[in-house]
mmCIF file of C-alpha atoms and ligand atoms in Angstrom:
data_model
loop_
_atom_site.group_PDB
_atom_site.id
_atom_site.type_symbol
_atom_site.label_atom_id
_atom_site.label_comp_id
_atom_site.label_asym_id
_atom_site.label_seq_id
_atom_site.Cartn_x
_atom_site.Cartn_y
_atom_site.Cartn_z
ATOM 1 C CA MET A 1 -15.662 4.494 31.490
ATOM 2 C CA LYS A 2 -17.883 3.299 28.666
ATOM 3 C CA MET A 3 -15.577 1.934 25.999
ATOM 4 C CA LEU A 4 -16.426 0.724 22.508
ATOM 5 C CA VAL A 5 -13.860 -1.657 20.992
ATOM 6 C CA LEU A 6 -13.905 -1.818 17.195
ATOM 7 C CA GLY A 7 -11.993 -4.701 15.608
ATOM 8 C CA SER A 8 -12.563 -6.581 18.856
ATOM 9 C CA SER A 9 -12.229 -10.027 17.228
ATOM 10 C CA GLY A 10 -8.620 -9.409 16.128
ATOM 11 C CA GLY A 11 -5.406 -10.035 18.037
ATOM 12 C CA CYS A 12 -5.151 -6.545 19.533
ATOM 13 C CA GLY A 13 -8.921 -6.117 19.798
ATOM 14 C CA ARG A 14 -9.301 -9.195 22.012
ATOM 15 C CA GLN A 15 -6.570 -7.886 24.270
ATOM 16 C CA LEU A 16 -8.266 -4.490 24.412
ATOM 17 C CA VAL A 17 -11.523 -6.081 25.550
ATOM 18 C CA HIS A 18 -9.653 -8.154 28.134
ATOM 19 C CA VAL A 19 -7.589 -5.281 29.566
ATOM 20 C CA ALA A 20 -10.503 -2.831 29.620
ATOM 21 C CA LEU A 21 -12.701 -5.333 31.469
ATOM 22 C CA GLN A 22 -9.903 -6.082 33.924
ATOM 23 C CA ARG A 23 -9.721 -2.393 34.703
ATOM 24 C CA GLY A 24 -13.417 -2.294 35.482
ATOM 25 C CA HIS A 25 -14.658 -0.444 32.410
ATOM 26 C CA GLU A 26 -18.020 -0.981 30.776
ATOM 27 C CA VAL A 27 -16.963 -2.574 27.500
ATOM 28 C CA THR A 28 -18.896 -3.009 24.271
ATOM 29 C CA ALA A 29 -17.211 -5.194 21.669
ATOM 30 C CA ALA A 30 -18.166 -4.626 18.032
ATOM 31 C CA VAL A 31 -17.876 -7.503 15.559
ATOM 32 C CA ARG A 32 -18.925 -7.966 11.981
ATOM 33 C CA PRO A 33 -21.912 -10.181 11.156
ATOM 34 C CA GLY A 34 -20.996 -13.865 11.145
ATOM 35 C CA SER A 35 -17.920 -13.389 13.333
ATOM 36 C CA ARG A 36 -17.111 -16.622 15.145
ATOM 37 C CA TRP A 37 -15.405 -14.787 17.967
ATOM 38 C CA GLN A 38 -17.412 -14.548 21.164
ATOM 39 C CA ALA A 39 -16.812 -11.633 23.457
ATOM 40 C CA PRO A 40 -16.365 -12.478 27.168
ATOM 41 C CA ALA A 41 -19.663 -12.594 29.034
ATOM 42 C CA ALA A 42 -18.753 -9.453 30.979
ATOM 43 C CA ALA A 43 -18.729 -7.389 27.776
ATOM 44 C CA LYS A 44 -21.695 -6.267 25.751
ATOM 45 C CA TRP A 45 -21.409 -6.905 22.067
ATOM 46 C CA VAL A 46 -22.860 -5.366 18.929
ATOM 47 C CA GLU A 47 -22.761 -6.671 15.383
ATOM 48 C CA GLY A 48 -22.594 -4.673 12.171
ATOM 49 C CA GLN A 49 -20.578 -3.642 9.140
ATOM 50 C CA LEU A 50 -17.887 -0.982 9.391
ATOM 51 C CA ASP A 51 -19.191 0.803 6.297
ATOM 52 C CA ASP A 52 -22.689 1.136 7.780
ATOM 53 C CA GLY A 53 -23.011 4.667 9.171
ATOM 54 C CA ALA A 54 -26.241 3.886 11.057
ATOM 55 C CA PHE A 55 -24.575 0.930 12.797
ATOM 56 C CA LEU A 56 -21.555 3.029 13.746
ATOM 57 C CA ARG A 57 -23.763 5.767 15.092
ATOM 58 C CA SER A 58 -25.724 3.404 17.313
ATOM 59 C CA ALA A 59 -22.507 1.675 18.434
ATOM 60 C CA VAL A 60 -20.798 4.898 19.562
ATOM 61 C CA ARG A 61 -23.901 6.331 21.254
ATOM 62 C CA GLY A 62 -23.271 7.019 24.935
ATOM 63 C CA MET A 63 -19.602 5.989 24.807
ATOM 64 C CA ASP A 64 -16.832 7.886 26.585
ATOM 65 C CA VAL A 65 -14.184 6.582 24.232
ATOM 66 C CA VAL A 66 -13.809 4.556 21.048
ATOM 67 C CA LEU A 67 -10.859 2.155 20.865
ATOM 68 C CA SER A 68 -10.127 0.863 17.377
ATOM 69 C CA ALA A 69 -7.983 -2.120 16.452
ATOM 70 C CA VAL A 70 -9.498 -2.383 12.973
ATOM 71 C CA GLY A 71 -6.981 -3.243 10.272
ATOM 72 C CA LEU A 72 -6.919 -4.859 6.856
ATOM 73 C CA ARG A 73 -7.008 -8.644 6.677
ATOM 74 C CA LEU A 74 -4.251 -9.736 4.280
ATOM 75 C CA PRO A 75 -4.214 -13.290 2.872
ATOM 76 C CA GLY A 76 -0.407 -13.193 2.921
ATOM 77 C CA LEU A 77 2.464 -10.823 2.322
ATOM 78 C CA ALA A 78 3.327 -11.846 -1.248
ATOM 79 C CA PRO A 79 3.568 -8.732 -3.444
ATOM 80 C CA TRP A 80 0.535 -9.852 -5.453
ATOM 81 C CA ALA A 81 -1.651 -10.648 -2.404
ATOM 82 C CA ARG A 82 -4.727 -8.439 -2.198
ATOM 83 C CA PRO A 83 -6.478 -7.484 1.048
ATOM 84 C CA GLU A 84 -9.926 -8.887 1.650
ATOM 85 C CA VAL A 85 -11.341 -5.318 1.533
ATOM 86 C CA PRO A 86 -8.665 -3.013 0.022
ATOM 87 C CA ASP A 87 -10.440 0.266 0.856
ATOM 88 C CA LEU A 88 -11.707 -0.730 4.308
ATOM 89 C CA LEU A 89 -10.229 2.223 6.239
ATOM 90 C CA THR A 90 -10.933 4.742 3.461
ATOM 91 C CA ARG A 91 -14.618 3.886 3.774
ATOM 92 C CA PHE A 92 -14.831 3.253 7.507
ATOM 93 C CA THR A 93 -12.901 6.206 8.944
ATOM 94 C CA PRO A 94 -15.021 9.134 7.639
ATOM 95 C CA LEU A 95 -18.192 7.285 8.645
ATOM 96 C CA LEU A 96 -16.839 6.728 12.139
ATOM 97 C CA VAL A 97 -15.828 10.391 12.463
ATOM 98 C CA GLU A 98 -19.304 11.443 11.334
ATOM 99 C CA ALA A 99 -20.932 9.037 13.808
ATOM 100 C CA MET A 100 -18.767 10.246 16.689
ATOM 101 C CA LYS A 101 -19.512 13.897 15.933
ATOM 102 C CA ALA A 102 -23.231 13.228 15.595
ATOM 103 C CA GLU A 103 -23.286 11.456 18.963
ATOM 104 C CA GLY A 104 -20.985 13.894 20.749
ATOM 105 C CA VAL A 105 -18.243 11.295 21.354
ATOM 106 C CA ARG A 106 -14.965 13.181 21.120
ATOM 107 C CA ARG A 107 -12.375 10.705 22.275
ATOM 108 C CA GLY A 108 -10.752 7.908 20.289
ATOM 109 C CA VAL A 109 -7.595 5.784 20.513
ATOM 110 C CA PHE A 110 -6.604 4.036 17.289
ATOM 111 C CA ILE A 111 -3.985 1.553 16.089
ATOM 112 C CA SER A 112 -1.941 2.476 13.050
ATOM 113 C CA ALA A 113 1.568 1.076 12.455
ATOM 114 C CA GLY A 114 5.219 1.951 12.825
ATOM 115 C CA GLY A 115 6.361 3.278 9.449
ATOM 116 C CA VAL A 116 3.163 5.207 8.687
ATOM 117 C CA GLY A 117 3.493 8.953 8.064
ATOM 118 C CA ASP A 118 6.536 10.661 9.538
ATOM 119 C CA SER A 119 7.586 7.484 11.360
ATOM 120 C CA PHE A 120 8.705 5.965 8.019
ATOM 121 C CA GLY A 121 12.110 7.581 8.467
ATOM 122 C CA ALA A 122 12.582 5.829 11.819
ATOM 123 C CA MET A 123 12.216 2.375 10.243
ATOM 124 C CA PRO A 124 15.267 0.227 9.514
ATOM 125 C CA GLY A 125 16.164 0.104 5.804
ATOM 126 C CA PHE A 126 15.076 -3.515 5.312
ATOM 127 C CA PHE A 127 11.672 -2.731 6.763
ATOM 128 C CA LYS A 128 11.180 0.244 4.445
ATOM 129 C CA ALA A 129 11.813 -2.097 1.519
ATOM 130 C CA PHE A 130 9.496 -4.684 3.088
ATOM 131 C CA ILE A 131 6.648 -2.159 3.357
ATOM 132 C CA ARG A 132 7.084 -1.028 -0.236
ATOM 133 C CA GLY A 133 7.702 -4.414 -1.824
ATOM 134 C CA THR A 134 5.053 -6.638 -0.224
ATOM 135 C CA ALA A 135 1.279 -6.640 0.212
ATOM 136 C CA LEU A 136 1.859 -4.553 3.332
ATOM 137 C CA ARG A 137 1.877 -1.529 1.041
ATOM 138 C CA HIS A 138 -1.933 -1.851 0.739
ATOM 139 C CA ALA A 139 -2.330 -1.757 4.516
ATOM 140 C CA TYR A 140 0.068 1.180 4.856
ATOM 141 C CA ARG A 141 -1.762 3.191 2.197
ATOM 142 C CA GLU A 142 -5.011 2.653 4.080
ATOM 143 C CA LEU A 143 -3.459 3.495 7.459
ATOM 144 C CA GLU A 144 -2.065 6.750 5.991
ATOM 145 C CA GLU A 145 -5.575 7.645 4.882
ATOM 146 C CA MET A 146 -7.061 6.697 8.253
ATOM 147 C CA GLU A 147 -4.510 8.915 10.012
ATOM 148 C CA ARG A 148 -5.179 11.808 7.616
ATOM 149 C CA VAL A 149 -8.951 11.696 8.149
ATOM 150 C CA LEU A 150 -8.628 11.368 11.926
ATOM 151 C CA GLY A 151 -6.065 14.166 12.017
ATOM 152 C CA GLU A 152 -8.418 16.526 10.216
ATOM 153 C CA SER A 153 -11.479 15.459 12.200
ATOM 154 C CA GLY A 154 -11.143 17.924 15.072
ATOM 155 C CA LEU A 155 -11.851 15.038 17.468
ATOM 156 C CA ASP A 156 -9.597 14.227 20.440
ATOM 157 C CA VAL A 157 -7.781 11.356 18.855
ATOM 158 C CA THR A 158 -4.634 9.451 19.794
ATOM 159 C CA ILE A 159 -3.147 7.209 17.116
ATOM 160 C CA CYS A 160 -0.522 4.738 18.270
ATOM 161 C CA ARG A 161 1.966 3.297 15.796
ATOM 162 C CA PRO A 162 3.180 -0.045 17.142
ATOM 163 C CA THR A 163 6.260 -1.872 15.877
ATOM 164 C CA GLY A 164 6.113 -5.607 15.026
ATOM 165 C CA LEU A 165 3.271 -7.262 16.939
ATOM 166 C CA THR A 166 3.757 -10.463 18.928
ATOM 167 C CA ASP A 167 1.442 -12.632 20.996
ATOM 168 C CA GLY A 168 3.704 -12.379 24.035
ATOM 169 C CA GLN A 169 2.671 -11.508 27.563
ATOM 170 C CA ARG A 170 2.150 -7.989 28.750
ATOM 171 C CA THR A 171 5.427 -6.511 29.980
ATOM 172 C CA TRP A 172 4.324 -2.994 31.049
ATOM 173 C CA LYS A 173 7.561 -1.802 29.409
ATOM 174 C CA VAL A 174 6.177 0.180 26.498
ATOM 175 C CA LYS A 175 8.361 3.050 25.283
ATOM 176 C CA VAL A 176 7.508 5.867 22.950
ATOM 177 C CA ALA A 177 10.450 5.744 20.535
ATOM 178 C CA ALA A 178 12.031 8.545 18.532
ATOM 179 C CA GLY A 179 14.004 6.018 16.504
ATOM 180 C CA LEU A 180 14.586 2.273 16.254
ATOM 181 C CA SER A 181 17.595 0.024 16.210
ATOM 182 C CA GLY A 182 17.631 -3.761 15.962
ATOM 183 C CA ARG A 183 14.543 -5.911 16.257
ATOM 184 C CA ALA A 184 11.595 -3.759 17.291
ATOM 185 C CA THR A 185 8.572 -5.565 18.676
ATOM 186 C CA ILE A 186 5.681 -5.116 21.066
ATOM 187 C CA SER A 187 3.080 -7.612 22.220
ATOM 188 C CA ARG A 188 -0.572 -7.114 21.399
ATOM 189 C CA ALA A 189 -1.200 -7.209 25.156
ATOM 190 C CA ASP A 190 1.194 -4.278 25.666
ATOM 191 C CA VAL A 191 -0.434 -2.313 22.835
ATOM 192 C CA ALA A 192 -3.835 -2.856 24.444
ATOM 193 C CA GLY A 193 -2.551 -1.880 27.874
ATOM 194 C CA TRP A 194 -1.005 1.286 26.478
ATOM 195 C CA MET A 195 -4.248 2.191 24.691
ATOM 196 C CA VAL A 196 -6.412 1.694 27.766
ATOM 197 C CA ASP A 197 -3.940 3.789 29.807
ATOM 198 C CA GLU A 198 -4.209 6.497 27.162
ATOM 199 C CA ALA A 199 -8.008 6.327 27.240
ATOM 200 C CA GLU A 200 -8.006 6.731 31.020
ATOM 201 C CA GLN A 201 -5.334 9.423 31.211
ATOM 202 C CA PRO A 202 -4.849 11.125 27.861
ATOM 203 C CA ALA A 203 -1.253 12.155 27.267
ATOM 204 C CA TRP A 204 -0.921 11.891 23.479
ATOM 205 C CA VAL A 205 -4.040 13.513 22.048
ATOM 206 C CA GLY A 206 -3.434 14.810 18.524
ATOM 207 C CA LYS A 207 -0.197 12.810 18.284
ATOM 208 C CA GLN A 208 0.947 9.547 16.683
ATOM 209 C CA PRO A 209 3.476 7.988 19.065
ATOM 210 C CA LEU A 210 5.647 5.143 17.795
ATOM 211 C CA ILE A 211 5.333 2.528 20.543
ATOM 212 C CA THR A 212 7.595 -0.445 21.140
ATOM 213 C CA VAL A 213 9.032 -2.662 23.850
ATOM 214 C CA THR A 214 12.212 -3.796 22.110
ATOM 215 C CA GLY A 215 14.356 -1.885 19.636
ATOM 216 C CA ALA A 216 13.908 1.704 20.806
ATOM 217 C CA ALA A 217 17.030 3.678 19.887
ATOM 218 C CA ALA A 218 18.836 5.050 22.909
HETATM 219 N N1 NAP B 1 1.101 -7.337 12.404
HETATM 220 C C1 NAP B 1 1.968 -6.415 12.818
HETATM 221 O O1 NAP B 1 3.136 -6.702 13.128
HETATM 222 C C2 NAP B 1 1.514 -4.987 12.931
HETATM 223 C C3 NAP B 1 2.421 -4.044 13.323
HETATM 224 C C4 NAP B 1 1.995 -2.715 13.519
HETATM 225 C C5 NAP B 1 0.672 -2.395 13.301
HETATM 226 N N2 NAP B 1 -0.208 -3.330 12.880
HETATM 227 C C6 NAP B 1 -1.614 -2.920 12.706
HETATM 228 O O2 NAP B 1 -2.323 -3.349 13.840
HETATM 229 C C7 NAP B 1 -3.598 -3.825 13.435
HETATM 230 C C8 NAP B 1 -4.151 -4.746 14.489
HETATM 231 O O3 NAP B 1 -3.336 -5.910 14.531
HETATM 232 P P1 NAP B 1 -4.021 -7.319 14.821
HETATM 233 O O4 NAP B 1 -2.938 -8.321 14.868
HETATM 234 O O5 NAP B 1 -4.970 -7.185 15.955
HETATM 235 O O6 NAP B 1 -4.887 -7.516 13.468
HETATM 236 P P2 NAP B 1 -5.991 -8.591 13.143
HETATM 237 O O7 NAP B 1 -5.900 -9.745 14.102
HETATM 238 O O8 NAP B 1 -5.887 -8.877 11.680
HETATM 239 O O9 NAP B 1 -7.385 -7.836 13.453
HETATM 240 C C9 NAP B 1 -7.965 -6.967 12.525
HETATM 241 C C10 NAP B 1 -9.361 -6.606 13.010
HETATM 242 O O10 NAP B 1 -10.007 -5.825 11.988
HETATM 243 C C11 NAP B 1 -11.237 -6.473 11.634
HETATM 244 N N3 NAP B 1 -11.540 -6.359 10.215
HETATM 245 C C12 NAP B 1 -10.699 -6.562 9.172
HETATM 246 N N4 NAP B 1 -11.381 -6.432 8.011
HETATM 247 C C13 NAP B 1 -12.678 -6.184 8.343
HETATM 248 C C14 NAP B 1 -13.869 -5.954 7.606
HETATM 249 N N5 NAP B 1 -13.865 -5.979 6.263
HETATM 250 N N6 NAP B 1 -15.011 -5.717 8.272
HETATM 251 C C15 NAP B 1 -15.022 -5.706 9.623
HETATM 252 N N7 NAP B 1 -13.938 -5.903 10.397
HETATM 253 C C16 NAP B 1 -12.784 -6.143 9.758
HETATM 254 C C17 NAP B 1 -11.031 -7.934 11.950
HETATM 255 O O11 NAP B 1 -12.301 -8.561 12.071
HETATM 256 P P3 NAP B 1 -12.481 -10.131 11.717
HETATM 257 O O12 NAP B 1 -11.869 -10.871 12.876
HETATM 258 O O13 NAP B 1 -13.950 -10.297 11.605
HETATM 259 O O14 NAP B 1 -11.737 -10.379 10.428
HETATM 260 C C18 NAP B 1 -10.254 -7.842 13.257
HETATM 261 O O15 NAP B 1 -11.118 -7.597 14.319
HETATM 262 C C19 NAP B 1 -3.293 -4.468 12.075
HETATM 263 O O16 NAP B 1 -4.448 -4.571 11.310
HETATM 264 C C20 NAP B 1 -2.294 -3.506 11.479
HETATM 265 O O17 NAP B 1 -2.962 -2.457 10.786
HETATM 266 C C21 NAP B 1 0.182 -4.628 12.708
#
């Protein structure tokens, strides 16, 4: 398949590029201008801003699926910390939807986060307080908006909501959780593997599965 990876320079994005190439897909990695990350030689790469509709349109052209690992860059989690671009997803998501519709690309797999939307209730109490009381609240507000716009887009979109991300190895033990108990984590490699699986064999279109390796409630 022809796969576009947005946010390819980030922790999950790099894993997405890696896994998709391993599986023999034709991968295009999108980065912002000046990014110091270099995509593997086997991938194509394109450079542009996420709030540039013309760039997004040319990037999605001819793709079978868009995989997005775009998320806010936070300088820290202190309550007063401000994201580098606070309205990144509010600006980027409608432009991406427009670009996909204009180019006839219907399929997307996106990363949101455990605790967004109706998964908030599944979070442990301390984590609810953590989301509300730290700079994470900016990211969560933006992810809510991203999910809303994608949900209303009419496109064939899967939005995964991972629990705490780690840089561990891929385990192939991803579960879709109805609830959580204890420490809930998933490696970026497992998130990427799950997303590429979902791109190849869609099972969660129109849904927002909470995905984790540890901490799924029995
Ligand atoms: N951390 C967690 O435990 C956790 C848990 C659940 C969900 N999540 C979600 O998962 C997402 C992916 O995680 P991650 O660890 O891969 O994040 P990450 O390493 O911070 O990657 C974020 C990606 O978004 C891009 N990006 C950010 N701001 C941008 C801008 N203004 N213009 C263009 N690109 C921009 C980054 O590009 P640059 O490299 O150029 O900055 C990077 O490619 C997070 O952003 C978060 O929403 C995180």
